[in-house]
Short mmCIF file of C-alpha atoms in Angstrom, two decimals:
data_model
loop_
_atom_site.label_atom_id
_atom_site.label_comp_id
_atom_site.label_asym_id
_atom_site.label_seq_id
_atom_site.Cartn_x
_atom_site.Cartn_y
_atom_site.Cartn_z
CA UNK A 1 0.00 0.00 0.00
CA UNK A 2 2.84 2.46 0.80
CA UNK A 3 4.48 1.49 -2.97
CA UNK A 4 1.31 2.01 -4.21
CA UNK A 5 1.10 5.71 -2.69
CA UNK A 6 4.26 6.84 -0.62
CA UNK A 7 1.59 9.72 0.48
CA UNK A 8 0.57 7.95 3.32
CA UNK A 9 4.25 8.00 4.95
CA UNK A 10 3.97 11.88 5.63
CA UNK A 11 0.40 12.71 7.05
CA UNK A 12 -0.37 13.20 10.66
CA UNK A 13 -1.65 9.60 10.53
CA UNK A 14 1.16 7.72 10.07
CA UNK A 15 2.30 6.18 13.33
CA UNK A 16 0.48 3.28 12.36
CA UNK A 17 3.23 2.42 9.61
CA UNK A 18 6.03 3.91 11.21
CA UNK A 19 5.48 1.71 14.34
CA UNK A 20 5.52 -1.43 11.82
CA UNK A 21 8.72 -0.53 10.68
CA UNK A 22 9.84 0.29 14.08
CA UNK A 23 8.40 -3.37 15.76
CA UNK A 24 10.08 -5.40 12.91
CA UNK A 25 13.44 -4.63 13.53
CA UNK A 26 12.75 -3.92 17.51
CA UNK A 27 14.68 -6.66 20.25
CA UNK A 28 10.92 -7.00 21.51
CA UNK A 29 9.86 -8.85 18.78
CA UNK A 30 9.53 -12.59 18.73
CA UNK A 31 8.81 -14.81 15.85
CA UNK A 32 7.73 -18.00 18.57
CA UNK A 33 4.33 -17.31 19.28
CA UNK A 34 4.48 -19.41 22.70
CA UNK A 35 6.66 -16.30 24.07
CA UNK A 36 5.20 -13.80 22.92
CA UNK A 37 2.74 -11.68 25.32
CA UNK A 38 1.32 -9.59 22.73
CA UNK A 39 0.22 -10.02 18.51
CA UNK A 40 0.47 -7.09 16.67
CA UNK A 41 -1.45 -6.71 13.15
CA UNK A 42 -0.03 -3.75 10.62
CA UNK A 43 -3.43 -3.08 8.79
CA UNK A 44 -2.64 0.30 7.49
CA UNK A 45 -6.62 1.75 7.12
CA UNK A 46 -4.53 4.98 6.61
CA UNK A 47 -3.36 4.51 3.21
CA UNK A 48 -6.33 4.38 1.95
CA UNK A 49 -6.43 8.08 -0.41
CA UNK A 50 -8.26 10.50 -1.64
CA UNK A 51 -6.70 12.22 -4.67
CA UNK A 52 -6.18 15.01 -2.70
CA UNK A 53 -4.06 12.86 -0.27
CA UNK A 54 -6.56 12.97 2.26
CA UNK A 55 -6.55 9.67 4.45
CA UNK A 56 -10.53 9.86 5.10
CA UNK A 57 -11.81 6.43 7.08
CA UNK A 58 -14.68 5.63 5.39
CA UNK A 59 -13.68 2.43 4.35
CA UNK A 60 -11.01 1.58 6.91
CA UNK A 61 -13.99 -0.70 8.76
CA UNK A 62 -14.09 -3.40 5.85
CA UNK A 63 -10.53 -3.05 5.58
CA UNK A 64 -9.95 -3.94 9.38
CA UNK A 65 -12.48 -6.83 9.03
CA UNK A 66 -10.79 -8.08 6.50
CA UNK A 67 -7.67 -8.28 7.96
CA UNK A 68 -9.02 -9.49 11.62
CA UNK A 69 -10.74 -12.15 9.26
CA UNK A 70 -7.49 -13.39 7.57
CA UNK A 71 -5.45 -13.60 10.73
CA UNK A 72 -8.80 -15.94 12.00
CA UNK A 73 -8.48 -17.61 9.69
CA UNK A 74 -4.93 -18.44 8.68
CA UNK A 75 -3.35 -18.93 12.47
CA UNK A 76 -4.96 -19.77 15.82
CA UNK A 77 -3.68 -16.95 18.20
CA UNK A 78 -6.67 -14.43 17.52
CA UNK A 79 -9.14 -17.09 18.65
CA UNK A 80 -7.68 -18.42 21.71
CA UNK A 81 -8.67 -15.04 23.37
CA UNK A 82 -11.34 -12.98 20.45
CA UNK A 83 -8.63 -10.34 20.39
CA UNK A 84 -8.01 -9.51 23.74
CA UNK A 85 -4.00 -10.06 23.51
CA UNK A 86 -3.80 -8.32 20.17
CA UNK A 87 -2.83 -4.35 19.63
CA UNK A 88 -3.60 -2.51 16.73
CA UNK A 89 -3.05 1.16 15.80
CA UNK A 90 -5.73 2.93 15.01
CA UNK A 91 -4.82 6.75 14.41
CA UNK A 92 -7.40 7.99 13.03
CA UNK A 93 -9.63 11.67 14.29
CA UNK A 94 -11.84 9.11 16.40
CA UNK A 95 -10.05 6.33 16.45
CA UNK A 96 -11.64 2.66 15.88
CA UNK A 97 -14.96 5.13 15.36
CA UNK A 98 -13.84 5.55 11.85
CA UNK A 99 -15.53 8.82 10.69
CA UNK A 100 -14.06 11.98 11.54
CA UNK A 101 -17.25 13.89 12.38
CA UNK A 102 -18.18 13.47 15.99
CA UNK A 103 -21.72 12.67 16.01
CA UNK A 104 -21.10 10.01 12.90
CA UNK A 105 -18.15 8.84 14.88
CA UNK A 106 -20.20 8.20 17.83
CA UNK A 107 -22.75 6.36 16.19
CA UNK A 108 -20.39 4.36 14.43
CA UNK A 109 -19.08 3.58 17.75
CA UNK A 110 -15.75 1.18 17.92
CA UNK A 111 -15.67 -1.24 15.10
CA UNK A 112 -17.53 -4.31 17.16
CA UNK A 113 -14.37 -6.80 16.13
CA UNK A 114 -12.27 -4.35 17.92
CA UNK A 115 -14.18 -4.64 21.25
CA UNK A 116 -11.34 -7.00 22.85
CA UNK A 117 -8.27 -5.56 21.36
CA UNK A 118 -5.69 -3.03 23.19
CA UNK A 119 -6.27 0.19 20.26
CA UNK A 120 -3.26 2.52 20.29
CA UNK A 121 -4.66 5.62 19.23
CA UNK A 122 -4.59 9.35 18.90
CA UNK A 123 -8.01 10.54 19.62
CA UNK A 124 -8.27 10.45 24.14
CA UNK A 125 -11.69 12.31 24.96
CA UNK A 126 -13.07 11.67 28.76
CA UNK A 127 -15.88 9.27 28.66
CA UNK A 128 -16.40 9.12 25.37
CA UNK A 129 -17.81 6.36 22.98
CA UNK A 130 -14.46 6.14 21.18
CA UNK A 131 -11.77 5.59 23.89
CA UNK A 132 -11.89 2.42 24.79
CA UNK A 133 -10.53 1.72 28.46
CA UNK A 134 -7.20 0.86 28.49
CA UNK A 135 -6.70 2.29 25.10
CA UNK A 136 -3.20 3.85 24.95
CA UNK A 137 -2.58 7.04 23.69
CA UNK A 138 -0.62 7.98 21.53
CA UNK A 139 0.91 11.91 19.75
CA UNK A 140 0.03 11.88 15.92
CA UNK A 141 3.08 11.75 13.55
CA UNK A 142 4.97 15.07 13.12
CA UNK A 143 7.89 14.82 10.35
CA UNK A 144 11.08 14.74 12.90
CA UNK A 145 13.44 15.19 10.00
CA UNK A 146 11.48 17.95 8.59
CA UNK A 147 10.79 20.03 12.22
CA UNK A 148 14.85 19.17 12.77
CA UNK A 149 15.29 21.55 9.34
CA UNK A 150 13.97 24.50 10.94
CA UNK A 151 15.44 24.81 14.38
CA UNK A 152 16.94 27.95 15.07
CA UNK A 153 18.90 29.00 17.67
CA UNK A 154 17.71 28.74 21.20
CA UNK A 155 18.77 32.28 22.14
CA UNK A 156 16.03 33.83 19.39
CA UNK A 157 14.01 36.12 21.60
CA UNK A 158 10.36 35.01 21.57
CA UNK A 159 8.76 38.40 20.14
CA UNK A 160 5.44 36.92 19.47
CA UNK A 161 3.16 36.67 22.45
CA UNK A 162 0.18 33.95 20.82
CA UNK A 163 0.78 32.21 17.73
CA UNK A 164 -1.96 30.15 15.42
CA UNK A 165 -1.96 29.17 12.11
CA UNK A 166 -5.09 26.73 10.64
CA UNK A 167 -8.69 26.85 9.53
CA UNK A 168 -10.90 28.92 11.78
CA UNK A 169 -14.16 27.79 9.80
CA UNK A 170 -14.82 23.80 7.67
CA UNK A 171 -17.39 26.15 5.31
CA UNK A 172 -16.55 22.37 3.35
CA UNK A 173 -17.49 20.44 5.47
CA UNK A 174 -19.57 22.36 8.09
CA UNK A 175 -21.47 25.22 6.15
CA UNK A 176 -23.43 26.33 8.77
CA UNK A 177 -20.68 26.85 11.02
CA UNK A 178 -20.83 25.92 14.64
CA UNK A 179 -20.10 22.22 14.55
CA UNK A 180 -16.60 22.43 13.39
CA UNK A 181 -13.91 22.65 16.09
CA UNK A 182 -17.63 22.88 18.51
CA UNK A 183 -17.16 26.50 17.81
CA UNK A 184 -14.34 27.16 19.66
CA UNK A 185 -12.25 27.98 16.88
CA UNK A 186 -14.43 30.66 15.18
CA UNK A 187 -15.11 31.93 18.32
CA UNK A 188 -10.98 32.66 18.30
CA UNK A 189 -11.40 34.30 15.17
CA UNK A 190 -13.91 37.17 16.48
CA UNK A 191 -12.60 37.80 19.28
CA UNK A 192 -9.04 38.11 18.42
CA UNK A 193 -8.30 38.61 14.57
CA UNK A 194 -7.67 42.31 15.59
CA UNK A 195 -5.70 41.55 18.71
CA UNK A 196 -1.79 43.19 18.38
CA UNK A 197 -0.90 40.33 20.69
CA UNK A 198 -2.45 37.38 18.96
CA UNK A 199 -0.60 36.43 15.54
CA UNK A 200 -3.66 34.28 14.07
CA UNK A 201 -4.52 33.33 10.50
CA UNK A 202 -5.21 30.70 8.06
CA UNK A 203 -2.12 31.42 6.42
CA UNK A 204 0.44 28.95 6.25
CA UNK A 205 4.18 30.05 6.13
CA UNK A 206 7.55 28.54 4.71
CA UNK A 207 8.39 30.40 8.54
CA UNK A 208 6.00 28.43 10.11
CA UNK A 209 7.67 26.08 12.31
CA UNK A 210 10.46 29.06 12.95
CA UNK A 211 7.54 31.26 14.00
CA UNK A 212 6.22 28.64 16.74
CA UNK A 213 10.27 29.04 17.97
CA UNK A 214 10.00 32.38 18.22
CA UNK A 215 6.78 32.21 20.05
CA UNK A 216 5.84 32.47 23.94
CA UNK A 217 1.96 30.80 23.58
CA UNK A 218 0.82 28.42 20.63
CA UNK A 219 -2.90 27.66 20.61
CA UNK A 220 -3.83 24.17 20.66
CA UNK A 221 -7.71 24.01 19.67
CA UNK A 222 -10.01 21.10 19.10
CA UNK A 223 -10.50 20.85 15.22
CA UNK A 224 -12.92 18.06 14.21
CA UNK A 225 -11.09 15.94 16.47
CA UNK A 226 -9.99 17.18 20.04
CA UNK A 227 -6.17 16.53 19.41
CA UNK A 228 -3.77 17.86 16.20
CA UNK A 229 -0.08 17.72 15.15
CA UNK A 230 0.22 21.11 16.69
CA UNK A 231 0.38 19.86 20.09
CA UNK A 232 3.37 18.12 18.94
CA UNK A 233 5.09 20.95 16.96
CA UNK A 234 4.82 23.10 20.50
CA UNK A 235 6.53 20.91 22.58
CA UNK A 236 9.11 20.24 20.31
CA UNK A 237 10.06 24.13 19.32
CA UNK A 238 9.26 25.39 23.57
CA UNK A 239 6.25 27.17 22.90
CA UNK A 240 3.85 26.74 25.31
CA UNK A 241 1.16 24.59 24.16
CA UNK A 242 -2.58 26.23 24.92
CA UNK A 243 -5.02 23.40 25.13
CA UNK A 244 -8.28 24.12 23.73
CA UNK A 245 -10.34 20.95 24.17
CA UNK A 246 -12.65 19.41 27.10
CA UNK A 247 -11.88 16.21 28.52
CA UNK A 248 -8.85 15.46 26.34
CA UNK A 249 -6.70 12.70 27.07
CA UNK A 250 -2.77 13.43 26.49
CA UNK A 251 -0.53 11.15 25.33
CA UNK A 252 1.99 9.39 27.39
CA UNK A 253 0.92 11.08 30.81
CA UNK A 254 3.47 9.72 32.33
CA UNK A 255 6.04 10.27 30.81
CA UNK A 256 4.69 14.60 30.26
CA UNK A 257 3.78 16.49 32.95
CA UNK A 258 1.19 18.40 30.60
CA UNK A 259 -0.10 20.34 33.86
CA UNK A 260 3.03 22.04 34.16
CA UNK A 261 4.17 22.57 30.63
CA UNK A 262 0.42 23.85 28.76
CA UNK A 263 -2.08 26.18 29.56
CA UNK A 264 -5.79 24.30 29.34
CA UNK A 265 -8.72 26.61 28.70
CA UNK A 266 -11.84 25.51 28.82
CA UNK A 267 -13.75 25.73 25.35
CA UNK A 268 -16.76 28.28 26.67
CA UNK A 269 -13.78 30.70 27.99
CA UNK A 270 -11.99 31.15 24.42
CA UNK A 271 -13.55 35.07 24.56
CA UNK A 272 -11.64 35.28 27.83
CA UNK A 273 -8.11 34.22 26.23
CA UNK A 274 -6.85 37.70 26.07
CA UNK A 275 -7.21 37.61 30.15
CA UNK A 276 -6.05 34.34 30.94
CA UNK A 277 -3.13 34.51 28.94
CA UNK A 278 -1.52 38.08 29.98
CA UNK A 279 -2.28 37.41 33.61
CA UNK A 280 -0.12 34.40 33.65
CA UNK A 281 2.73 35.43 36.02
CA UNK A 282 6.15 35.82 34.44
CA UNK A 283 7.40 33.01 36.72
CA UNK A 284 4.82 30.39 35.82
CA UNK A 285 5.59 30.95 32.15
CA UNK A 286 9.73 30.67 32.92
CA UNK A 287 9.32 27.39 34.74
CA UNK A 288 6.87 26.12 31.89
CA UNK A 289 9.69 27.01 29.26
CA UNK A 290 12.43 25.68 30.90
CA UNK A 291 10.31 21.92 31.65
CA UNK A 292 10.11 22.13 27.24
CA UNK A 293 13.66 22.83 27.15
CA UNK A 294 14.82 19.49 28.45
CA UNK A 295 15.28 17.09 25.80
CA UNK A 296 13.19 13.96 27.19
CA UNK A 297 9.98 16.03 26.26
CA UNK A 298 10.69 16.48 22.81
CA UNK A 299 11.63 13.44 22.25
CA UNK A 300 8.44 11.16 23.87
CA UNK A 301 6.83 12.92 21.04
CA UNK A 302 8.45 12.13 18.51
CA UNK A 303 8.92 8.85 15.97
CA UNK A 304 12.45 9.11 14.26
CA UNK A 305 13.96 6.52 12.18
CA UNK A 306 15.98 5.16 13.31
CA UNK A 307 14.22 4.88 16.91
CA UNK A 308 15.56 6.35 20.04
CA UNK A 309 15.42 5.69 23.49
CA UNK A 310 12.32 7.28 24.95
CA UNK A 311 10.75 7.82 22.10
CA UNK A 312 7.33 7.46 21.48
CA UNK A 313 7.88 4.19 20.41
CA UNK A 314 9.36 2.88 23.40
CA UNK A 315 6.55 5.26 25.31
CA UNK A 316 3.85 2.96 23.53
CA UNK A 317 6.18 -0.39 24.57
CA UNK A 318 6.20 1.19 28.01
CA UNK A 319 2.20 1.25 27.87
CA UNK A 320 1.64 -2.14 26.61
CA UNK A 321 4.55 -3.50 29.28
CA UNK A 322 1.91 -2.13 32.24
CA UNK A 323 -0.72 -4.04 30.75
CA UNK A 324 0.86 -7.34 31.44
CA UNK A 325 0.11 -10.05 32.46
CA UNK A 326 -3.38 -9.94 30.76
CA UNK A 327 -5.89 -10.50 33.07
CA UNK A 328 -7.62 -13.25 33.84
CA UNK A 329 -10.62 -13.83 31.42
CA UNK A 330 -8.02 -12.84 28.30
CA UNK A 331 -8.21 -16.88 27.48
CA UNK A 332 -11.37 -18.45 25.89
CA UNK A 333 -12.43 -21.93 26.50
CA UNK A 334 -12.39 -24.06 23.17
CA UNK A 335 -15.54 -23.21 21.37
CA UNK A 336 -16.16 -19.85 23.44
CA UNK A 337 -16.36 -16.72 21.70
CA UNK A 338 -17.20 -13.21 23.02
CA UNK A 339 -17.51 -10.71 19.52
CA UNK A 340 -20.39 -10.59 17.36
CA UNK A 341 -18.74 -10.96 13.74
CA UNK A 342 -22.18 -9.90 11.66
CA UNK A 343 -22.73 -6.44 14.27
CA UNK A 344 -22.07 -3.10 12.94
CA UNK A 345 -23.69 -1.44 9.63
CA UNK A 346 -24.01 -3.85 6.65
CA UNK A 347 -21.77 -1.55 4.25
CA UNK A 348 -18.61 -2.69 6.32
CA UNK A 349 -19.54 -6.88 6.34
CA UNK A 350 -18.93 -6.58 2.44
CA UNK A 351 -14.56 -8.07 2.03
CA UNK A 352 -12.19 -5.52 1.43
#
């Protein structure tokens, strides 16, 4: 699938290949499946383009049945336990939800064949339909090579005070306005398009990723999804990341302290961003610069090939680690089975 469209290498989705390539070549893997503790199947539902390049998930369900079907089929390991000692990245705006507007997503809900399965995925929203418990989150994939290009030197003063560059209205996708981003993002756009202090646009740069260097705040909003590569690109160039989404669900919490390095602000008190923001004491921003500054942060964020220690590949071997052993109840007796193979809408029983 990558031959067939190398595309699908260098959007925000594509941890899900990248941690492939990483797990083939990694000392965890085992090819004696009496060792191993976990299966992992590389299903890629985010190569599937549009001829734009976007990786949109309609038809990532029948492509993930497919898949979970072959593996059935072909070896015994998936039946022994219906799943529940098989991972499978899923990196998509909601996840194993497989749309990427909310209310479809949620009435999608998680693809029923994934109901067992530990899902590493980018979308974390508080008690929501598509985070699975014990899910483990995961950053979406930011170029490392590409954000190493810019860097400039650490000394550059940081001259602008807020910083956001993206779409402050889907008029494609959400016409009426409103439902995109739950309004939070055009509410931005009032309030603050004439603010000296907030550099906002949907302009996109050649400077961008030296602008986020040489700035003090980067917003962080909810888009369609609550997460976005920006959260990424902040920690890695020291800007303060300003988290614009309720409930979300950070990746690799323990490994980033994201109470002391971001700013959260609830979505109702964007028109109060101004405020917030400027009465930040000068200390509180300091410390919160100088917790990006050290290298581990960056780097827990980040998928390089080749890997490196603490990266976010070895964060997401660190999560599946703490989920062993499985519990009791993983193992099926012979002739036991727990999924429903004919649930979910009839469009995704058809083969891939």
């Amino acid at each position: 699938m990558v031959t067939k469209d190398p595309r699908c290498l260098n959007h925000m989705f594509a941890a899900e290949i990248f941690m492939h390539r990483f797990l083939l070549s990694s000392a965890v893997r085992t090819l004696n499946p009496k060792e191993a503790d976990w299966f992992y199947t590389p299903v890629y539902t985010t190569c599937d383009l549009t001829n734009a390049g976007l990786p949109l998930p309609f038809k990532s369900p029948r492509v993930m049945r497919s898949a979970i079907q072959y593996i059935s089929n072909k070896w015994p390991f998936w039946n022994r336990t219906d799943g529940a000692d098989h991972f499978f990245v899923v990196p998509h705006d909601f996840a194993a939800c497989f749309h990427y507007q909310e209310e479809k997503a949620i009435e999608r809900g998680i693809l029923p064949l994934l109901r067992r399965a530990t899902l590493v995925q980018t979308f974390g929203q508080e008690n929501h339909v598509c985070l699975k418990e014990g899910s483990i989150i995961i950053p979406p994939y930011a170029p490392p090579q590409k954000m190493q290009a810019h860097l400039i030197s650490p000394d550059t003063p940081r001259s602008i005070f807020v910083y956001f560059r993206g779409l402050f209205y889907d008029t494609g996708n959400d016409p009426e306005g409103g439902y995109y981003a739950r309004g939070a993002r055009a509410s931005l756009w009032e309030n603050f398009k004439s603010n000296p202090l907030f550099d906002i646009s949907t302009d996109h740069p050649a400077t961008y990723f030296e602008d986020m260097q040489r700035a003090v705040f980067c917003l962080c909003p909810l888009g369609w999804a609550p997460w976005s590569p920006r959260l990424v690109e902040a920690v890695v160039f020291g800007c303060i990341p300003v988290i614009i989404a309720d409930d979300i669900v950070l990746p690799f919490a323990d490994a980033i302290p994201w109470e002391e390095i971001g700013v959260f602000v609830e979505e109702k008190d964007v028109p109060k961003l101004d405020t917030i923001l400027t009465s930040m004491p000068i200390d509180d921003i300091l410390r919160k610069q100088r917790l990006l500054a050290n290298p581990s942060m960056k780097q827990a964020m980040l998928f390089p090939q080749p890997a490196q220690p603490r990266d976010a590949f070895h964060q997401i071997l660190n999560g599946l680690a703490r989920k062993l052993p499985h519990p009791e109840g993983t193992y099926l007796q012979p002739g036991d089975t727990r999924l429903n193979w004919t649930a979910g809408p009839v469009g995704d029983l058809k083969p891939w």
